[in-house]
C-alpha angles and dihedrals in degrees: 000000000000124000115254120247091245092052093048092050090047088053090054090052091052088051090050090051092049089049089051091053090050090051091052089061090063100047114134125222089256092052092047091052092047090047090053090053090051097055109131102164137017136197095290091054091046089055089052095046095047093044085079092057134068092255119116121214089252089057095063113010096081090054091047091049093048094053092041093050092046092057092045089054092047090050090054091048090052092050096253097117089104087068102062095168091054092047093049093048093049090047092051092052093047092047091051091053090048090057091047090055093044095049099037109158092356087088129050118271091249092059092043091052093047091052094045099042100091094048092048090050092054095045092049091047091046090054089057095048 
């Protein structure tokens, strides 16, 4: 039995999410600080945004939490744990991008862009530094 197109695309999104988590492990202090400055939305806003979709909290919250906790751990490893506001903001931005990669075309382009915006800002800025 062949895999459906939807299932194969979903698999690619899971791979993109896994790649994103791996990238989070390598964030530098500079990137973490830039990511914290780029935060546009946090968990409360994600709840509000996704309330208008067919996704249940259980569909996305574990992925959000995994990306968020990864960045919090990386911040601590880089000596930034004394700056909890910075760590939380960087973790929010990274978690949003994780959801954007996981959902891909399963959400409207407006939602995808809103979730991806902080990460794109940091990567573009990083390319100029």
